[in-house]
Amino acid sequence: SQKIEQNSEALNIQEGKTATLTCNYTNYSPAYLQWYRQDPGRGPVFLLLIRENEKEKRKERLKVTFDTTLKQSLFHITASQPADSATYLCALVQGSNYQLIWGAGTKLIIKP
Amino acid sequence: GAVVSQHPSRVICKSGTSVKIECRSLDFQATTMFWYRQFPKQSLMLMATSNEGSKATYEQGVEKDKFLINHASLTLSTLTVTSAHPEDSSFYICSGPQGNEQFFGPGTRLTVL
């Protein structure tokens, strides 16, 4: 079965630097992959979607890459800010009804 | 983006009682909604897929008689935790798809004493 792996250890980044988070999956390449942000005690919030035929997607300070050969997606936040501190979740779509398979998330801490 | 609401946001109940959680899509119709449970520092675990007008589909290991799901309309799905026990204490989140995106409710923190 498909599994998603994200670094379970918190990532500490100095403000202003670029934060890079990794998402690896084990089996088939999904049609598309999504990244979400989750703050403590809140539901996830959609950030970006990248399709298997797209190498890179950008949105403001966010950039996502998708390498189907490596079975990996990278999520970058440039010019990071303390407000970017949150847990970031990677998810793959499974099935025709948009059921998602989730990674455990990586906690990002941006230090001022 | 689309908005999903959940009610209540927090609930504390005694062991053995039942708790109902509502999930509403405020500005879109959802024939399908998903119910998740999340324990501290863990990933979202899909419990069931709620289908409007038909029975919910439960994930392996989730008791359908304990977690009753009713998808009464295209904008409302409810999850009832029956005879709740302390081990049911968790963060329950619903979501509804629109296009390729999932829109999540703010979650319900359930504490069973």
mmCIF file with all atom_site columns, N, CA and C in Angstrom, chain A residues 36-71:
data_model
loop_
_atom_site.group_PDB
_atom_site.id
_atom_site.type_symbol
_atom_site.label_atom_id
_atom_site.label_alt_id
_atom_site.label_comp_id
_atom_site.label_asym_id
_atom_site.label_entity_id
_atom_site.label_seq_id
_atom_site.pdbx_PDB_ins_code
_atom_site.Cartn_x
_atom_site.Cartn_y
_atom_site.Cartn_z
_atom_site.occupancy
_atom_site.B_iso_or_equiv
_atom_site.pdbx_formal_charge
_atom_site.auth_seq_id
_atom_site.auth_comp_id
_atom_site.auth_asym_id
_atom_site.auth_atom_id
_atom_site.pdbx_PDB_model_num
ATOM 1   N N  . TYR A 1 36 ? -0.210 20.951 2.725   1.00 0.00 ? 36 TYR A N  1
ATOM 2   C CA . TYR A 1 36 ? -1.106 21.659 3.624   1.00 0.00 ? 36 TYR A CA 1
ATOM 3   C C  . TYR A 1 36 ? -0.307 22.206 4.799   1.00 0.00 ? 36 TYR A C  1
ATOM 4   N N  . ARG A 1 37 ? -0.860 23.244 5.393   1.00 0.00 ? 37 ARG A N  1
ATOM 5   C CA . ARG A 1 37 ? -0.302 23.784 6.621   1.00 0.00 ? 37 ARG A CA 1
ATOM 6   C C  . ARG A 1 37 ? -1.302 23.521 7.739   1.00 0.00 ? 37 ARG A C  1
ATOM 7   N N  . GLN A 1 38 ? -0.794 23.102 8.896   1.00 0.00 ? 38 GLN A N  1
ATOM 8   C CA . GLN A 1 38 ? -1.670 22.913 10.036  1.00 0.00 ? 38 GLN A CA 1
ATOM 9   C C  . GLN A 1 38 ? -1.079 23.601 11.257  1.00 0.00 ? 38 GLN A C  1
ATOM 10  N N  . ASP A 1 39 ? -1.870 24.491 11.845  1.00 0.00 ? 39 ASP A N  1
ATOM 11  C CA . ASP A 1 39 ? -1.476 25.129 13.097  1.00 0.00 ? 39 ASP A CA 1
ATOM 12  C C  . ASP A 1 39 ? -2.082 24.347 14.260  1.00 0.00 ? 39 ASP A C  1
ATOM 13  N N  . PRO A 1 40 ? -1.483 24.444 15.452  1.00 0.00 ? 40 PRO A N  1
ATOM 14  C CA . PRO A 1 40 ? -1.973 23.648 16.595  1.00 0.00 ? 40 PRO A CA 1
ATOM 15  C C  . PRO A 1 40 ? -3.454 23.874 16.864  1.00 0.00 ? 40 PRO A C  1
ATOM 16  N N  . GLY A 1 41 ? -4.189 22.775 17.011  1.00 0.00 ? 41 GLY A N  1
ATOM 17  C CA . GLY A 1 41 ? -5.601 22.860 17.327  1.00 0.00 ? 41 GLY A CA 1
ATOM 18  C C  . GLY A 1 41 ? -6.480 23.319 16.192  1.00 0.00 ? 41 GLY A C  1
ATOM 19  N N  . ARG A 1 42 ? -5.961 23.326 14.977  1.00 0.00 ? 42 ARG A N  1
ATOM 20  C CA . ARG A 1 42 ? -6.733 23.770 13.812  1.00 0.00 ? 42 ARG A CA 1
ATOM 21  C C  . ARG A 1 42 ? -6.721 22.698 12.734  1.00 0.00 ? 42 ARG A C  1
ATOM 22  N N  . GLY A 1 43 ? -7.677 22.789 11.823  1.00 0.00 ? 43 GLY A N  1
ATOM 23  C CA . GLY A 1 43 ? -7.673 21.886 10.689  1.00 0.00 ? 43 GLY A CA 1
ATOM 24  C C  . GLY A 1 43 ? -6.632 22.312 9.663   1.00 0.00 ? 43 GLY A C  1
ATOM 25  N N  . PRO A 1 44 ? -6.204 21.396 8.799   1.00 0.00 ? 44 PRO A N  1
ATOM 26  C CA . PRO A 1 44 ? -5.216 21.739 7.766   1.00 0.00 ? 44 PRO A CA 1
ATOM 27  C C  . PRO A 1 44 ? -5.765 22.768 6.781   1.00 0.00 ? 44 PRO A C  1
ATOM 28  N N  . VAL A 1 45 ? -4.872 23.539 6.225   1.00 0.00 ? 45 VAL A N  1
ATOM 29  C CA . VAL A 1 45 ? -5.224 24.526 5.214   1.00 0.00 ? 45 VAL A CA 1
ATOM 30  C C  . VAL A 1 45 ? -4.434 24.232 3.951   1.00 0.00 ? 45 VAL A C  1
ATOM 31  N N  . PHE A 1 46 ? -5.132 24.142 2.842   1.00 0.00 ? 46 PHE A N  1
ATOM 32  C CA . PHE A 1 46 ? -4.509 23.825 1.559   1.00 0.00 ? 46 PHE A CA 1
ATOM 33  C C  . PHE A 1 46 ? -3.541 24.932 1.138   1.00 0.00 ? 46 PHE A C  1
ATOM 34  N N  . LEU A 1 47 ? -2.362 24.517 0.647   1.00 0.00 ? 47 LEU A N  1
ATOM 35  C CA . LEU A 1 47 ? -1.375 25.481 0.172   1.00 0.00 ? 47 LEU A CA 1
ATOM 36  C C  . LEU A 1 47 ? -1.151 25.367 -1.336  1.00 0.00 ? 47 LEU A C  1
ATOM 37  N N  . LEU A 1 48 ? -0.705 24.198 -1.753  1.00 0.00 ? 48 LEU A N  1
ATOM 38  C CA . LEU A 1 48 ? -0.329 24.028 -3.152  1.00 0.00 ? 48 LEU A CA 1
ATOM 39  C C  . LEU A 1 48 ? -0.645 22.622 -3.621  1.00 0.00 ? 48 LEU A C  1
ATOM 40  N N  . LEU A 1 49 ? -0.928 22.514 -4.902  1.00 0.00 ? 49 LEU A N  1
ATOM 41  C CA . LEU A 1 49 ? -1.120 21.222 -5.554  1.00 0.00 ? 49 LEU A CA 1
ATOM 42  C C  . LEU A 1 49 ? -0.176 21.160 -6.743  1.00 0.00 ? 49 LEU A C  1
ATOM 43  N N  . ILE A 1 50 ? 0.476  20.016 -6.935  1.00 0.00 ? 50 ILE A N  1
ATOM 44  C CA . ILE A 1 50 ? 1.338  19.845 -8.100  1.00 0.00 ? 50 ILE A CA 1
ATOM 45  C C  . ILE A 1 50 ? 0.981  18.535 -8.765  1.00 0.00 ? 50 ILE A C  1
ATOM 46  N N  . ARG A 1 51 ? 0.872  18.562 -10.081 1.00 0.00 ? 51 ARG A N  1
ATOM 47  C CA . ARG A 1 51 ? 0.501  17.379 -10.844 1.00 0.00 ? 51 ARG A CA 1
ATOM 48  C C  . ARG A 1 51 ? 1.740  16.616 -11.264 1.00 0.00 ? 51 ARG A C  1
ATOM 49  N N  . GLU A 1 52 ? 1.568  15.358 -11.629 1.00 0.00 ? 52 GLU A N  1
ATOM 50  C CA . GLU A 1 52 ? 2.721  14.497 -11.932 1.00 0.00 ? 52 GLU A CA 1
ATOM 51  C C  . GLU A 1 52 ? 3.476  14.965 -13.165 1.00 0.00 ? 52 GLU A C  1
ATOM 52  N N  . ASN A 1 53 ? 2.819  15.705 -14.030 1.00 0.00 ? 53 ASN A N  1
ATOM 53  C CA . ASN A 1 53 ? 3.509  16.189 -15.221 1.00 0.00 ? 53 ASN A CA 1
ATOM 54  C C  . ASN A 1 53 ? 4.101  17.582 -15.021 1.00 0.00 ? 53 ASN A C  1
ATOM 55  N N  . GLU A 1 54 ? 4.030  18.080 -13.787 1.00 0.00 ? 54 GLU A N  1
ATOM 56  C CA . GLU A 1 54 ? 4.615  19.374 -13.461 1.00 0.00 ? 54 GLU A CA 1
ATOM 57  C C  . GLU A 1 54 ? 5.871  19.157 -12.632 1.00 0.00 ? 54 GLU A C  1
ATOM 58  N N  . LYS A 1 55 ? 6.917  19.845 -12.973 1.00 0.00 ? 55 LYS A N  1
ATOM 59  C CA . LYS A 1 55 ? 8.169  19.715 -12.226 1.00 0.00 ? 55 LYS A CA 1
ATOM 60  C C  . LYS A 1 55 ? 8.188  20.646 -11.018 1.00 0.00 ? 55 LYS A C  1
ATOM 61  N N  . GLU A 1 56 ? 7.565  21.797 -11.205 1.00 0.00 ? 56 GLU A N  1
ATOM 62  C CA . GLU A 1 56 ? 7.669  22.826 -10.179 1.00 0.00 ? 56 GLU A CA 1
ATOM 63  C C  . GLU A 1 56 ? 6.407  23.682 -10.170 1.00 0.00 ? 56 GLU A C  1
ATOM 64  N N  . LYS A 1 57 ? 6.033  24.129 -8.970  1.00 0.00 ? 57 LYS A N  1
ATOM 65  C CA . LYS A 1 57 ? 4.882  25.031 -8.827  1.00 0.00 ? 57 LYS A CA 1
ATOM 66  C C  . LYS A 1 57 ? 5.246  26.093 -7.811  1.00 0.00 ? 57 LYS A C  1
ATOM 67  N N  . ARG A 1 58 ? 4.850  27.327 -8.097  1.00 0.00 ? 58 ARG A N  1
ATOM 68  C CA . ARG A 1 58 ? 5.191  28.421 -7.183  1.00 0.00 ? 58 ARG A CA 1
ATOM 69  C C  . ARG A 1 58 ? 3.939  29.198 -6.786  1.00 0.00 ? 58 ARG A C  1
ATOM 70  N N  . LYS A 1 59 ? 3.996  29.707 -5.554  1.00 0.00 ? 59 LYS A N  1
ATOM 71  C CA . LYS A 1 59 ? 2.943  30.586 -5.065  1.00 0.00 ? 59 LYS A CA 1
ATOM 72  C C  . LYS A 1 59 ? 3.559  31.510 -4.042  1.00 0.00 ? 59 LYS A C  1
ATOM 73  N N  . GLU A 1 60 ? 3.760  32.753 -4.446  1.00 0.00 ? 60 GLU A N  1
ATOM 74  C CA . GLU A 1 60 ? 4.389  33.754 -3.577  1.00 0.00 ? 60 GLU A CA 1
ATOM 75  C C  . GLU A 1 60 ? 5.737  33.227 -3.092  1.00 0.00 ? 60 GLU A C  1
ATOM 76  N N  . ARG A 1 61 ? 5.939  33.055 -1.775  1.00 0.00 ? 61 ARG A N  1
ATOM 77  C CA . ARG A 1 61 ? 7.238  32.587 -1.277  1.00 0.00 ? 61 ARG A CA 1
ATOM 78  C C  . ARG A 1 61 ? 7.340  31.060 -1.234  1.00 0.00 ? 61 ARG A C  1
ATOM 79  N N  . LEU A 1 62 ? 6.318  30.383 -1.712  1.00 0.00 ? 62 LEU A N  1
ATOM 80  C CA . LEU A 1 62 ? 6.287  28.922 -1.665  1.00 0.00 ? 62 LEU A CA 1
ATOM 81  C C  . LEU A 1 62 ? 6.667  28.318 -3.012  1.00 0.00 ? 62 LEU A C  1
ATOM 82  N N  . LYS A 1 63 ? 7.402  27.219 -2.955  1.00 0.00 ? 63 LYS A N  1
ATOM 83  C CA . LYS A 1 63 ? 7.730  26.481 -4.175  1.00 0.00 ? 63 LYS A CA 1
ATOM 84  C C  . LYS A 1 63 ? 7.664  24.994 -3.885  1.00 0.00 ? 63 LYS A C  1
ATOM 85  N N  . VAL A 1 64 ? 7.037  24.257 -4.767  1.00 0.00 ? 64 VAL A N  1
ATOM 86  C CA . VAL A 1 64 ? 6.939  22.809 -4.630  1.00 0.00 ? 64 VAL A CA 1
ATOM 87  C C  . VAL A 1 64 ? 7.522  22.165 -5.871  1.00 0.00 ? 64 VAL A C  1
ATOM 88  N N  . THR A 1 65 ? 8.300  21.111 -5.671  1.00 0.00 ? 65 THR A N  1
ATOM 89  C CA . THR A 1 65 ? 8.799  20.320 -6.792  1.00 0.00 ? 65 THR A CA 1
ATOM 90  C C  . THR A 1 65 ? 8.287  18.897 -6.658  1.00 0.00 ? 65 THR A C  1
ATOM 91  N N  . PHE A 1 66 ? 8.249  18.202 -7.792  1.00 0.00 ? 66 PHE A N  1
ATOM 92  C CA . PHE A 1 66 ? 7.699  16.844 -7.824  1.00 0.00 ? 66 PHE A CA 1
ATOM 93  C C  . PHE A 1 66 ? 8.582  16.009 -8.743  1.00 0.00 ? 66 PHE A C  1
ATOM 94  N N  . ASP A 1 67 ? 9.282  15.053 -8.167  1.00 0.00 ? 67 ASP A N  1
ATOM 95  C CA . ASP A 1 67 ? 10.180 14.190 -8.934  1.00 0.00 ? 67 ASP A CA 1
ATOM 96  C C  . ASP A 1 67 ? 9.643  12.764 -8.878  1.00 0.00 ? 67 ASP A C  1
ATOM 97  N N  . THR A 1 68 ? 9.003  12.329 -9.960  1.00 0.00 ? 68 THR A N  1
ATOM 98  C CA . THR A 1 68 ? 8.381  10.993 -9.959  1.00 0.00 ? 68 THR A CA 1
ATOM 99  C C  . THR A 1 68 ? 9.431  9.889  -10.044 1.00 0.00 ? 68 THR A C  1
ATOM 100 N N  . THR A 1 69 ? 10.640 10.223 -10.493 1.00 0.00 ? 69 THR A N  1
ATOM 101 C CA . THR A 1 69 ? 11.715 9.222  -10.524 1.00 0.00 ? 69 THR A CA 1
ATOM 102 C C  . THR A 1 69 ? 12.195 8.927  -9.112  1.00 0.00 ? 69 THR A C  1
ATOM 103 N N  . LEU A 1 70 ? 12.380 9.978  -8.343  1.00 0.00 ? 70 LEU A N  1
ATOM 104 C CA . LEU A 1 70 ? 12.810 9.816  -6.951  1.00 0.00 ? 70 LEU A CA 1
ATOM 105 C C  . LEU A 1 70 ? 11.641 9.515  -6.020  1.00 0.00 ? 70 LEU A C  1
ATOM 106 N N  . LYS A 1 71 ? 10.419 9.658  -6.525  1.00 0.00 ? 71 LYS A N  1
ATOM 107 C CA . LYS A 1 71 ? 9.206  9.519  -5.710  1.00 0.00 ? 71 LYS A CA 1
ATOM 108 C C  . LYS A 1 71 ? 9.270  10.488 -4.533  1.00 0.00 ? 71 LYS A C  1
#
